[in-house]
Short mmCIF file of C-alpha atoms and ligand atoms in Angstrom, two decimals:
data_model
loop_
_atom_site.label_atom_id
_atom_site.label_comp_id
_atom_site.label_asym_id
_atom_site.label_seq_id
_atom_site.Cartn_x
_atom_site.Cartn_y
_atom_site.Cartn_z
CA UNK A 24 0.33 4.46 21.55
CA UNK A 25 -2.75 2.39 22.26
CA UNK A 26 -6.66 3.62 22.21
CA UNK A 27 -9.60 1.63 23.48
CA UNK A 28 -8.55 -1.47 21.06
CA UNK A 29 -10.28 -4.77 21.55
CA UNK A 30 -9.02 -7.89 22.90
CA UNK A 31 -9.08 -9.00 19.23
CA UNK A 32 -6.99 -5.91 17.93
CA UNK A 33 -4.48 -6.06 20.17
CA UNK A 34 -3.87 -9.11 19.74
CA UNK A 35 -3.56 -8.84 16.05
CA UNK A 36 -1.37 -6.19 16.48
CA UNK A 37 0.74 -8.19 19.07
CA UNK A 38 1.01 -11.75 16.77
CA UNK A 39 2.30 -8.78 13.65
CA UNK A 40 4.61 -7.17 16.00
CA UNK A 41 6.64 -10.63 17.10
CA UNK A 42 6.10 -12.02 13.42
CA UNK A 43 8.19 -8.73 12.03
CA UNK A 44 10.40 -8.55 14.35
CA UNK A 45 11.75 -11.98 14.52
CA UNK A 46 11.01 -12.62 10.54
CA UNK A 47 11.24 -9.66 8.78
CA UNK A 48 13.57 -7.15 10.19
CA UNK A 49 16.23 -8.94 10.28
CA UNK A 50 16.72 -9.98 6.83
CA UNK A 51 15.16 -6.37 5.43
CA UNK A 52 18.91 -4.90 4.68
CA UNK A 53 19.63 -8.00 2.59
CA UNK A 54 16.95 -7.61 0.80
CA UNK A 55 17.31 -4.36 0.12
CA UNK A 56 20.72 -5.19 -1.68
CA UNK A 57 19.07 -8.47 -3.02
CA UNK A 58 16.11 -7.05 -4.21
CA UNK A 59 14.56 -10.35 -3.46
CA UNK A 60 11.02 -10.00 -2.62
CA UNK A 61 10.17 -11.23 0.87
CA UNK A 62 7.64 -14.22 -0.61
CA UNK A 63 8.20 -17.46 2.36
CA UNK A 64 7.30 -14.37 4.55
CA UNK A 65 4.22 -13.44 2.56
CA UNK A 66 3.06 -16.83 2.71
CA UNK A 67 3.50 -16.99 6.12
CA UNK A 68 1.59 -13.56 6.32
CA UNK A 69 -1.18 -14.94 4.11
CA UNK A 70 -1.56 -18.72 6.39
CA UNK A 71 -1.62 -16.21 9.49
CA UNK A 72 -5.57 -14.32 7.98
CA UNK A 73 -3.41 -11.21 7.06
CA UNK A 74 -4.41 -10.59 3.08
CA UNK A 75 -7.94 -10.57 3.51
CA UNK A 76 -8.78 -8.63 6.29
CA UNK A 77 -11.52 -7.17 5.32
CA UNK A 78 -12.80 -10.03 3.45
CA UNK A 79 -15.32 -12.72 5.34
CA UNK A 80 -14.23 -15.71 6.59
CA UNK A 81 -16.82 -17.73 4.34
CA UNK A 82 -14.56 -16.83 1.52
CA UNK A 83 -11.10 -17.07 3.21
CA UNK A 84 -10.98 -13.73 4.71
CA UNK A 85 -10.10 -13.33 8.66
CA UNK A 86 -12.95 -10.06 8.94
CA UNK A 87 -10.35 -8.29 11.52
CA UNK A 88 -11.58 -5.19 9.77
CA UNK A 89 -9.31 -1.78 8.73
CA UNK A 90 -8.24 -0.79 12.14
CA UNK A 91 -6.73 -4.07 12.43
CA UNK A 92 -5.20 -4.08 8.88
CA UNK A 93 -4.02 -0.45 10.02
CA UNK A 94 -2.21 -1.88 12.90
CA UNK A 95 -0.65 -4.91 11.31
CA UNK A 96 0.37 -2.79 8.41
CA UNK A 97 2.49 -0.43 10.78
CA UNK A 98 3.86 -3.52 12.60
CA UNK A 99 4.93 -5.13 9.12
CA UNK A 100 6.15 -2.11 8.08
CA UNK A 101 8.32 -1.21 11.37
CA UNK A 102 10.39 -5.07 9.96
CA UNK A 103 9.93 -4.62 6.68
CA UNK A 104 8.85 -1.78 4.34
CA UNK A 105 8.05 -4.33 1.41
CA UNK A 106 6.42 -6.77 2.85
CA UNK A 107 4.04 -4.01 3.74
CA UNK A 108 3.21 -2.63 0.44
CA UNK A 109 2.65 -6.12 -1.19
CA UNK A 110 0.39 -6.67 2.19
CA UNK A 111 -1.47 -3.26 1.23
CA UNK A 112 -1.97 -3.99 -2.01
CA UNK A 113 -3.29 -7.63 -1.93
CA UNK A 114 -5.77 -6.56 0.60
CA UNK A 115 -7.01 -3.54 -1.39
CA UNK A 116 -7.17 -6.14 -4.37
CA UNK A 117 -9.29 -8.86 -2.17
CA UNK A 118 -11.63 -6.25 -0.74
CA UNK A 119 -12.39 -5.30 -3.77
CA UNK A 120 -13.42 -8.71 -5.72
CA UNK A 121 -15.22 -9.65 -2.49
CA UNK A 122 -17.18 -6.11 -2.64
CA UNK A 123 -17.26 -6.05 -6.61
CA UNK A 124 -17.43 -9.14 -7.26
CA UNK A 125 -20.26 -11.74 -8.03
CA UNK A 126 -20.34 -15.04 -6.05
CA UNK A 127 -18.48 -16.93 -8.93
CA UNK A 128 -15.69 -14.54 -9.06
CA UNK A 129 -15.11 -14.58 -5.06
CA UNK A 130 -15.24 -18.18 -5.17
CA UNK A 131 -13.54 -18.65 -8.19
CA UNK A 132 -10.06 -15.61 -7.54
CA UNK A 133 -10.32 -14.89 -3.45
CA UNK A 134 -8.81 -18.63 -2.98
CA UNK A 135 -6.21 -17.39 -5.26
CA UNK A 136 -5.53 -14.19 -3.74
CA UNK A 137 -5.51 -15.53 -0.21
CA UNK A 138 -3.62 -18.85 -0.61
CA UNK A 139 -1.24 -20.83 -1.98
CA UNK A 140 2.53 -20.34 -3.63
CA UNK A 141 1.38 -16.91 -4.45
CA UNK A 142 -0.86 -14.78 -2.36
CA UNK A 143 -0.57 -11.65 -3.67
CA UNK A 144 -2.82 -9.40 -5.67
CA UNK A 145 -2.18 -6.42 -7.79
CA UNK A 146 -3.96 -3.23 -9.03
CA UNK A 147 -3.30 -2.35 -12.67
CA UNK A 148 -4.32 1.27 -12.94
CA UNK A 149 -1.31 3.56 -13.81
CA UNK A 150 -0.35 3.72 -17.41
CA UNK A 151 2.93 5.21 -18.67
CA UNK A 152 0.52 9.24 -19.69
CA UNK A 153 -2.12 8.30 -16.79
CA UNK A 154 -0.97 8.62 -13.40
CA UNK A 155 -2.68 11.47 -11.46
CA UNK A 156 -4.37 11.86 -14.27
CA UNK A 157 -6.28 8.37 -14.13
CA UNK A 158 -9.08 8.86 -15.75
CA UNK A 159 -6.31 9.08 -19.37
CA UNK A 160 -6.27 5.57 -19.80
CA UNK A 161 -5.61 4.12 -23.08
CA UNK A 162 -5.83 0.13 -22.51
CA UNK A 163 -8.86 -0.88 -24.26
CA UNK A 164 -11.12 -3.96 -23.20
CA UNK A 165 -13.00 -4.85 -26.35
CA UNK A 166 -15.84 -7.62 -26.93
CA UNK A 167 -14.92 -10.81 -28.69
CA UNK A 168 -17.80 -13.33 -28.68
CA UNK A 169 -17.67 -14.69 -24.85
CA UNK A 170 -14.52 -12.83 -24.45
CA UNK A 171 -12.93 -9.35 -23.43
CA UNK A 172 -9.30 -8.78 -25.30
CA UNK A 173 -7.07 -6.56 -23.64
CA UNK A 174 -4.36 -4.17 -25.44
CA UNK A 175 -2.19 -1.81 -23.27
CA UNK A 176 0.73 -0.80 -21.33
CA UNK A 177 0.23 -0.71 -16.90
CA UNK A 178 3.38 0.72 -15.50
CA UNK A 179 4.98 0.80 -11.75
CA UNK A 180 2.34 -2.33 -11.03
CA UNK A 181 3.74 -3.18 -7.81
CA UNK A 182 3.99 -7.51 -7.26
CA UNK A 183 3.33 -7.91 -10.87
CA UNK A 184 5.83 -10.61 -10.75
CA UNK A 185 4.47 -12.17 -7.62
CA UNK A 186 0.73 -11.99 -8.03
CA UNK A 187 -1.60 -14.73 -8.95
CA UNK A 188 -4.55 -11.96 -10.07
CA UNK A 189 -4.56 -8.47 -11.60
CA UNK A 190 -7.42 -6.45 -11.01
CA UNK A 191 -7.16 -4.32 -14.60
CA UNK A 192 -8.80 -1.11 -15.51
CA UNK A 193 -9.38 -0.38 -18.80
CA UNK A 194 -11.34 1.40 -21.30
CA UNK A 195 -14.55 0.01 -23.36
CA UNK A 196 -16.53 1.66 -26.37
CA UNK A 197 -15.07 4.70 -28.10
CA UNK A 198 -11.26 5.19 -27.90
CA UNK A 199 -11.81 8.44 -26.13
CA UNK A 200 -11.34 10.34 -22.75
CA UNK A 201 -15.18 10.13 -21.75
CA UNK A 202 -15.18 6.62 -22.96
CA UNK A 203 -16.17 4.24 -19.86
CA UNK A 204 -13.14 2.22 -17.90
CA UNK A 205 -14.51 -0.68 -16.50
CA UNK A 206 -11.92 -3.11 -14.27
CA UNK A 207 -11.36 -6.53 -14.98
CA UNK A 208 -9.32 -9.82 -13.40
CA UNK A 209 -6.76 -11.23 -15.37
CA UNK A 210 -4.82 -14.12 -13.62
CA UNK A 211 -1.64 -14.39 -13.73
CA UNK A 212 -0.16 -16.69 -16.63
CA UNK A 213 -3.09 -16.18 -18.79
CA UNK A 214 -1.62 -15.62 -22.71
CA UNK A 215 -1.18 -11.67 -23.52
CA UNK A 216 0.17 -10.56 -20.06
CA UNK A 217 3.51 -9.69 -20.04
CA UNK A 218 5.48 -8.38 -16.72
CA UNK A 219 8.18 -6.69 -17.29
CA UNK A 220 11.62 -6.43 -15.56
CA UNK A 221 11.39 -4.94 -11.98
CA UNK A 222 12.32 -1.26 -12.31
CA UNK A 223 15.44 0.01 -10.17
CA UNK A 224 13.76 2.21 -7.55
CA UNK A 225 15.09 4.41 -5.17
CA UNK A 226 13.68 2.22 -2.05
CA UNK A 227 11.68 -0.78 -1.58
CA UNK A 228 13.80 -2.89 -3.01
CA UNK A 229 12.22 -6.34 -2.19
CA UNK A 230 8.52 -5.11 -3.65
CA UNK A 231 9.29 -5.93 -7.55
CA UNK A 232 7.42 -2.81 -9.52
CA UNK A 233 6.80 -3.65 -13.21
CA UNK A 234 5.17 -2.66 -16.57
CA UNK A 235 2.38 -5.30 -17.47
CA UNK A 236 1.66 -5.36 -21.06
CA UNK A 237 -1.27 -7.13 -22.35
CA UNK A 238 -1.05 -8.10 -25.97
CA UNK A 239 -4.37 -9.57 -27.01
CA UNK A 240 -4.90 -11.29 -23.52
CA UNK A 241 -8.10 -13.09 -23.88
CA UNK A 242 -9.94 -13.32 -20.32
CA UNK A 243 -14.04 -14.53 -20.00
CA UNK A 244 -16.65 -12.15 -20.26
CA UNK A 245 -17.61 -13.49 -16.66
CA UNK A 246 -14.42 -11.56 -15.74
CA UNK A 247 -15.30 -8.27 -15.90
CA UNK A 248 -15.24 -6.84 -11.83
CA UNK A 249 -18.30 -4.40 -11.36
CA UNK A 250 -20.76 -3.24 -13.89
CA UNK A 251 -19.58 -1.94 -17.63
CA UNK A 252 -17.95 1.32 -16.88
CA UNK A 253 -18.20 1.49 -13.17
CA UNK A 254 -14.49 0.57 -13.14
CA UNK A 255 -13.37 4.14 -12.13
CA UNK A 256 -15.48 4.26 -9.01
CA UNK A 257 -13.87 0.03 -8.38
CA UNK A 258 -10.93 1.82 -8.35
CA UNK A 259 -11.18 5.34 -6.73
CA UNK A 260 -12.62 3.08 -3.49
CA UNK A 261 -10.69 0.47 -3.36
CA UNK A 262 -7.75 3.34 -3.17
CA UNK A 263 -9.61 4.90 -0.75
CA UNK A 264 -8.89 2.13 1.72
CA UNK A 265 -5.60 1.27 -0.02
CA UNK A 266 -4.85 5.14 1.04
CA UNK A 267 -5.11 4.00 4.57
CA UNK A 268 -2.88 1.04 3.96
CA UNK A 269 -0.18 3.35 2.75
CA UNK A 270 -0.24 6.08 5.32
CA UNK A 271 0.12 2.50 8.01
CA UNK A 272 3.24 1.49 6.08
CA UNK A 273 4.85 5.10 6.14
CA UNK A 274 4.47 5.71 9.74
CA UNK A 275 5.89 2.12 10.26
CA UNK A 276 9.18 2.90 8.57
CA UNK A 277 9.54 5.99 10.11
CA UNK A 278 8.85 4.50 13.72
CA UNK A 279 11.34 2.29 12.86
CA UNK A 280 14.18 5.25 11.64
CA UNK A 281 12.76 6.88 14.85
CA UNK A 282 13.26 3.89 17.41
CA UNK A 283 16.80 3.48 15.59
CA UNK A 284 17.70 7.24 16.16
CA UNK A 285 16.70 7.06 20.19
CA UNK A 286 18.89 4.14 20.58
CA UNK A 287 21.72 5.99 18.63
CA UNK A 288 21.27 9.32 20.78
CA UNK A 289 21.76 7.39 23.95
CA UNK A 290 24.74 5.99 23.22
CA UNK A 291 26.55 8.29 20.74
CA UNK A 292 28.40 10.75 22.74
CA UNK A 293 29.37 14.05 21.87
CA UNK A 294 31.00 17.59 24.23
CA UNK A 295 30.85 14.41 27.12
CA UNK A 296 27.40 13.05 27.20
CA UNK A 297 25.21 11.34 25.03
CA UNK A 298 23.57 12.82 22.38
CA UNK A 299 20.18 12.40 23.57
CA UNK A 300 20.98 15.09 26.29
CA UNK A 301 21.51 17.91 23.78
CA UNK A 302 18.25 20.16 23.49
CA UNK A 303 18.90 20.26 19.37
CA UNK A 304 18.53 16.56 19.43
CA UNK A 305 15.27 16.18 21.59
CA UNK A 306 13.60 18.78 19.59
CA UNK A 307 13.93 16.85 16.76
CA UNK A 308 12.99 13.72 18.47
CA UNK A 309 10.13 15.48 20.54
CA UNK A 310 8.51 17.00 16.90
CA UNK A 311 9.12 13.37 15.60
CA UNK A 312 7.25 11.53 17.88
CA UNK A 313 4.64 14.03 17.82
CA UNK A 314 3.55 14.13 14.55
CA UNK A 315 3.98 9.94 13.66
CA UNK A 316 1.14 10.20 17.39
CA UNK A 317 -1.23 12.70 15.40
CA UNK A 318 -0.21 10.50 12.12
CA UNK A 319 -1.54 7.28 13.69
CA UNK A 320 -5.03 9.37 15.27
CA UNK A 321 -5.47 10.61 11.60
CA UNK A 322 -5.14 6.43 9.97
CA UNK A 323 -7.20 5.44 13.20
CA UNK A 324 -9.98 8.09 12.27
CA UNK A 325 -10.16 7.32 8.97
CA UNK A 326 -10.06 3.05 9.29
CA UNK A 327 -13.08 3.70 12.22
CA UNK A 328 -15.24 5.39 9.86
CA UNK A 329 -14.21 2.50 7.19
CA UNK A 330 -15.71 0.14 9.30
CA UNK A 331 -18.18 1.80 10.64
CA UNK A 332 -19.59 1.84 7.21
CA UNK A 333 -19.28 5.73 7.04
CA UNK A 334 -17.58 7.90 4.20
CA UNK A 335 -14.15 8.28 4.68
CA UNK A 336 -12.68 9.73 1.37
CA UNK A 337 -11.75 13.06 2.74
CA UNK A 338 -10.46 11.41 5.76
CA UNK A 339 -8.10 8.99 4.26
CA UNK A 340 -6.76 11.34 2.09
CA UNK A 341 -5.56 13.35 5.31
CA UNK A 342 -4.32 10.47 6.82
CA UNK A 343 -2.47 9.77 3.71
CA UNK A 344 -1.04 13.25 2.99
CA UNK A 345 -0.31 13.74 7.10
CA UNK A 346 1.17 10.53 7.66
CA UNK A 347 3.32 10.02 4.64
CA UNK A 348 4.67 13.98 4.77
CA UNK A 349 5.89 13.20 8.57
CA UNK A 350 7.05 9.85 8.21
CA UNK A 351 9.41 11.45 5.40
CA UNK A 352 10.36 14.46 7.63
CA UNK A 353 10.68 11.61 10.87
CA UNK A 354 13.32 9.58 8.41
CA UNK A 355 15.35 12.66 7.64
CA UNK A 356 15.68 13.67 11.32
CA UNK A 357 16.65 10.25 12.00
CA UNK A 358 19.70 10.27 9.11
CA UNK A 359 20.22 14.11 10.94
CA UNK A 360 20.42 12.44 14.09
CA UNK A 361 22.87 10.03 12.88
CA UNK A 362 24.98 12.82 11.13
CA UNK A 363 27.39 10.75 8.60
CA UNK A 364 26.73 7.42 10.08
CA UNK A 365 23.00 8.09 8.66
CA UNK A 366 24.20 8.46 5.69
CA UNK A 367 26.04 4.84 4.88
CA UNK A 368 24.41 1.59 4.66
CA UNK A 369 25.70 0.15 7.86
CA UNK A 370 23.00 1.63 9.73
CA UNK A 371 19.23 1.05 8.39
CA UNK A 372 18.01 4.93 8.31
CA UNK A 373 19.01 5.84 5.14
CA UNK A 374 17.36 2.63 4.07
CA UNK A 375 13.92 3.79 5.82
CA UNK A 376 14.42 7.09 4.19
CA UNK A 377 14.72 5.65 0.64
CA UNK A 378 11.72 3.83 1.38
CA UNK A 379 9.49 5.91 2.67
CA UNK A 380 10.00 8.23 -0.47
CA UNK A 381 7.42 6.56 -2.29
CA UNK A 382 4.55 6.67 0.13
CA UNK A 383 4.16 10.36 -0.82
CA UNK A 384 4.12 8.80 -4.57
CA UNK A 385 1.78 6.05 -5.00
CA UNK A 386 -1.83 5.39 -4.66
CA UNK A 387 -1.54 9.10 -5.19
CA UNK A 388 0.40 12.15 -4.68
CA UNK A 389 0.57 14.64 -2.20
CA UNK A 390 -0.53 16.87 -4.02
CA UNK A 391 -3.18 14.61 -5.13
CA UNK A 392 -4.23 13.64 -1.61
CA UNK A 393 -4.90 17.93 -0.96
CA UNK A 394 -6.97 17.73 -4.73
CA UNK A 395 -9.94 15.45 -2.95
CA UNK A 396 -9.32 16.93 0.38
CA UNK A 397 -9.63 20.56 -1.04
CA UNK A 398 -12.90 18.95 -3.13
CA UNK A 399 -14.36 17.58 0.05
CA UNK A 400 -14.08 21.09 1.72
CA UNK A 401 -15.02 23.68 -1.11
CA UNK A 402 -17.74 21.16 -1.68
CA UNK A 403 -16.75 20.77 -5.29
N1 LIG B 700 -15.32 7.02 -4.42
C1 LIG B 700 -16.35 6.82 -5.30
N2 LIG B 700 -16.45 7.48 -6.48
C2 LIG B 700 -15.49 8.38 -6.77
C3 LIG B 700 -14.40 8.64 -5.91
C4 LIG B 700 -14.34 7.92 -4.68
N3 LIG B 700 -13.35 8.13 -3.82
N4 LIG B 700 -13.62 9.59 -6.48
C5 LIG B 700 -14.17 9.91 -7.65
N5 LIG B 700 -15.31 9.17 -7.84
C6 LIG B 700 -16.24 9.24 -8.95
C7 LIG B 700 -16.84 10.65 -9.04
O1 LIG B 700 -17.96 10.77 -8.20
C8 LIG B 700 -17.19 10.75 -10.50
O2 LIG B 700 -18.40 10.07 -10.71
P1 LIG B 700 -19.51 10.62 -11.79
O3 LIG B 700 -18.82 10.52 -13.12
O4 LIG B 700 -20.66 9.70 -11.62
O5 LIG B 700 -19.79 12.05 -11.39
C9 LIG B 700 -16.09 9.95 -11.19
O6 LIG B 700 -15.55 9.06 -10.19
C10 LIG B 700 -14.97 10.82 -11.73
O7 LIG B 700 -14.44 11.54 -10.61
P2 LIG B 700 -13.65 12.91 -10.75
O8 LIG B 700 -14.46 13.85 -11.61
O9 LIG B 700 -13.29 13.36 -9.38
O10 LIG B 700 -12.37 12.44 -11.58
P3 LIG B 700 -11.03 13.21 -11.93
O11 LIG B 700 -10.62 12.85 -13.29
O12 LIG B 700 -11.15 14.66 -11.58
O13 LIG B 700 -9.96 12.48 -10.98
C11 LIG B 700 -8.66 12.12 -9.03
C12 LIG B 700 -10.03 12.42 -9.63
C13 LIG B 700 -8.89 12.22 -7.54
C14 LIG B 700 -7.58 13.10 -9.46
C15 LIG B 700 -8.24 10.67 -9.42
O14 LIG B 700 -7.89 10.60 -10.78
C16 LIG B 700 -7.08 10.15 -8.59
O15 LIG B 700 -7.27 9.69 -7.46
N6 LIG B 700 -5.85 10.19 -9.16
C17 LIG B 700 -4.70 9.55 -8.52
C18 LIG B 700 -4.60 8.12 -8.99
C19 LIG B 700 -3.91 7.23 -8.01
O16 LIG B 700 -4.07 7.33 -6.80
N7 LIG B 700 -3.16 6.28 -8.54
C20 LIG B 700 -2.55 5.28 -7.74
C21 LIG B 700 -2.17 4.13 -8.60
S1 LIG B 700 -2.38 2.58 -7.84
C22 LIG B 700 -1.07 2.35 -6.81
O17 LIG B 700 -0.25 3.19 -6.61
C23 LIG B 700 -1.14 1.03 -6.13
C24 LIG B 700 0.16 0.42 -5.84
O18 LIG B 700 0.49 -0.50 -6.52
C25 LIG B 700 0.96 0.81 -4.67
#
């Protein structure tokens, strides 16, 4: 599907779509047994302007804006599901020291974020009782002379392993639930932070997702991102544009499943013709196709009004609830389509089914996606 894009978009879009195909797709089933995380790849990502799109070029950004990250995202994503997420992420994480930060701190962690051995960022938010709920935090950030000391548990931190700065939100003052959370950057190596051992997830096998522990991790006062206890709101908007990332990277795996199950229908054939001529199998195919098409108009809507400047909380929350219900339904079909062959790991749709599980997960539920949307409509 292609709107009015400009020369510039399209092009983007184009450079993604022959990058993923030729790099990433074909070594996405290995890695989904290896559980390696694609990191040459993300390097190459990160040398082609792709983790800081929405970060000037002054500070190492390529400005394409969040239509263009949307499009990349979905192109990434069609090759390789991780690579996607870790893409997401570290532009979510970039955005948000160039927005939150002061001059030192974008000189001093977007060359980090964007370059070298490591470009990869990730958001420390989730704790093992604050998920939805995540406001609940108990890591505390508390004052020692010219420094902050950190003590807490972060759990499913996705590229802890692989990032060169955590943006980390934690709580100051009185160990309470109104006490203020204020975010902070904590690079990686710095004494105190721990990452823990990858979980074993259902899907998305080459994005390592880890508890970070910081035991008395010692980071400069000139680290805290955002004023004291404005750290909620850092967070709540960079999700809002992570949001959009994620609802990108869903209806990129679930093109892919999609594409997969066309070719299949073609050729499979079944009562003496192929598949694809049976009505119960376009129906399926017709509905798919449909919604991922009113998927991509609701992640288009919502990254215009992103760069236009213009709220778009409610709007990325329906992309993100839309997009990441139908890419989930679009993966079933697509292991329906393939009846038992779906099912086994010869074929990649199961593998686009177990990772598109997740995008209904993280950087917030379903159900917590309909929460701000209901709160945007009541007018709570
Ligand atoms: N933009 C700006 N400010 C916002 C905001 C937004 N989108 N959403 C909330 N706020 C502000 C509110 O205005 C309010 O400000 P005041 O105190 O000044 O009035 C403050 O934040 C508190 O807001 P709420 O009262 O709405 O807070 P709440 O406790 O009811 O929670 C919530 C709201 C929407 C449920 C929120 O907790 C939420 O989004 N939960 C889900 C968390 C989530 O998405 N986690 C993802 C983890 S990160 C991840 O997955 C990344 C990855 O690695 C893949």
């Amino acid at each position: 599907m292609d709107l009015s894009f400009t020369d510039d978009q399209r092009m983007i879009r184009d450079m993604v779509r022959e990058f993923a195909q030729k790099e990433l797709a074909p070594k996405a089933a290995d890695r989904d047994k290896s559980g390696e995380p694609p990191l040459e790849e993300i390097r190459k990502l990160a040398e082609l302007g792709l983790m800081g799109m929405r970060v000037p070029a002054e500070y190492g950004g390529s400005e394409a804006g969040t239509l263009a990250l949307a499009l990349a995202l979905m192109e990434i994503a069609q090759g390789d599901a991780a690579a996607a997420v870790i893409t997401s992420v570290t532009n979510m994480v970039a955005e948000a020291i160039y927005r939150f930060g002061d001059e030192e701190q974008r000189r001093a962690f977007l060359p980090k974020v964007l370059t070298g051995d490591f470009p990869v960022g990730a958001f420390a938010l989730t704790e093992p009782q604050a998920g939805s709920d995540a406001r609940n935090l108990k890591t505390r950030a508390e004052t020692d002379g010219d420094a902050f000391v950190l003590n807490g548990e972060k759990t499913f931190i996705t590229s802890a392993p692989i990032s060169s700065v955590f943006i980390v939100m934690a709580k100051t003052g009185a160990a309470d639930r109104s006490a203020p959370i204020s975010s902070f950057l904590v690079e990686k190596d710095t004494p105190g932070l721990v990452v823990g051992k990858p979980e074993k997830k259902m899907g998305l096998h080459g994005s390592p997702t880890c508890t970070v522990s910081f035991d008395n991790c010692r980071i400069p006062r000139s680290n805290r991102l955002g004023r004291e206890g404005d750290g909620f709101k850092v967070a709540m908007m960079a999700l809002d544009g992570g949001r959009i990332g994620v609802s990108s990277q869903s209806i990129g795996i679930a093109r892919a499943a999609l594409d997969f199950a066309v070719g299949y229908a073609k050729e499979r054939q079944a009562f003496g013709a192929p598949i694809a001529k049976l009505q119960a199998i376009q129906w399926k195919i017709a509905d798919m196709a449909m919604e991922l098409d009113a998927a991509q108009l609701l992640v288009w809507r919502a990254a215009c009004l992103k760069d236009a400047g213009r709220p778009f909380t409610r709007e990325a929350s329906m992309a993100k609830l839309y997009a990441t219900e139908a890419a989930n339904r679009a993966c079933k079909e697509a292991v329906q389509i393939l009846g038992g062959y779906g099912y086994v790991s010869d074929y990649p749709v199961e593998r686009h089914m177990r990772d598109c599980k997740v995008t209904t997960l993280y950087e917030g539920t379903s159900e917590i996606q309909r929460l701000v949307i209901a709160r945007h409509v009541i007018g709570e």
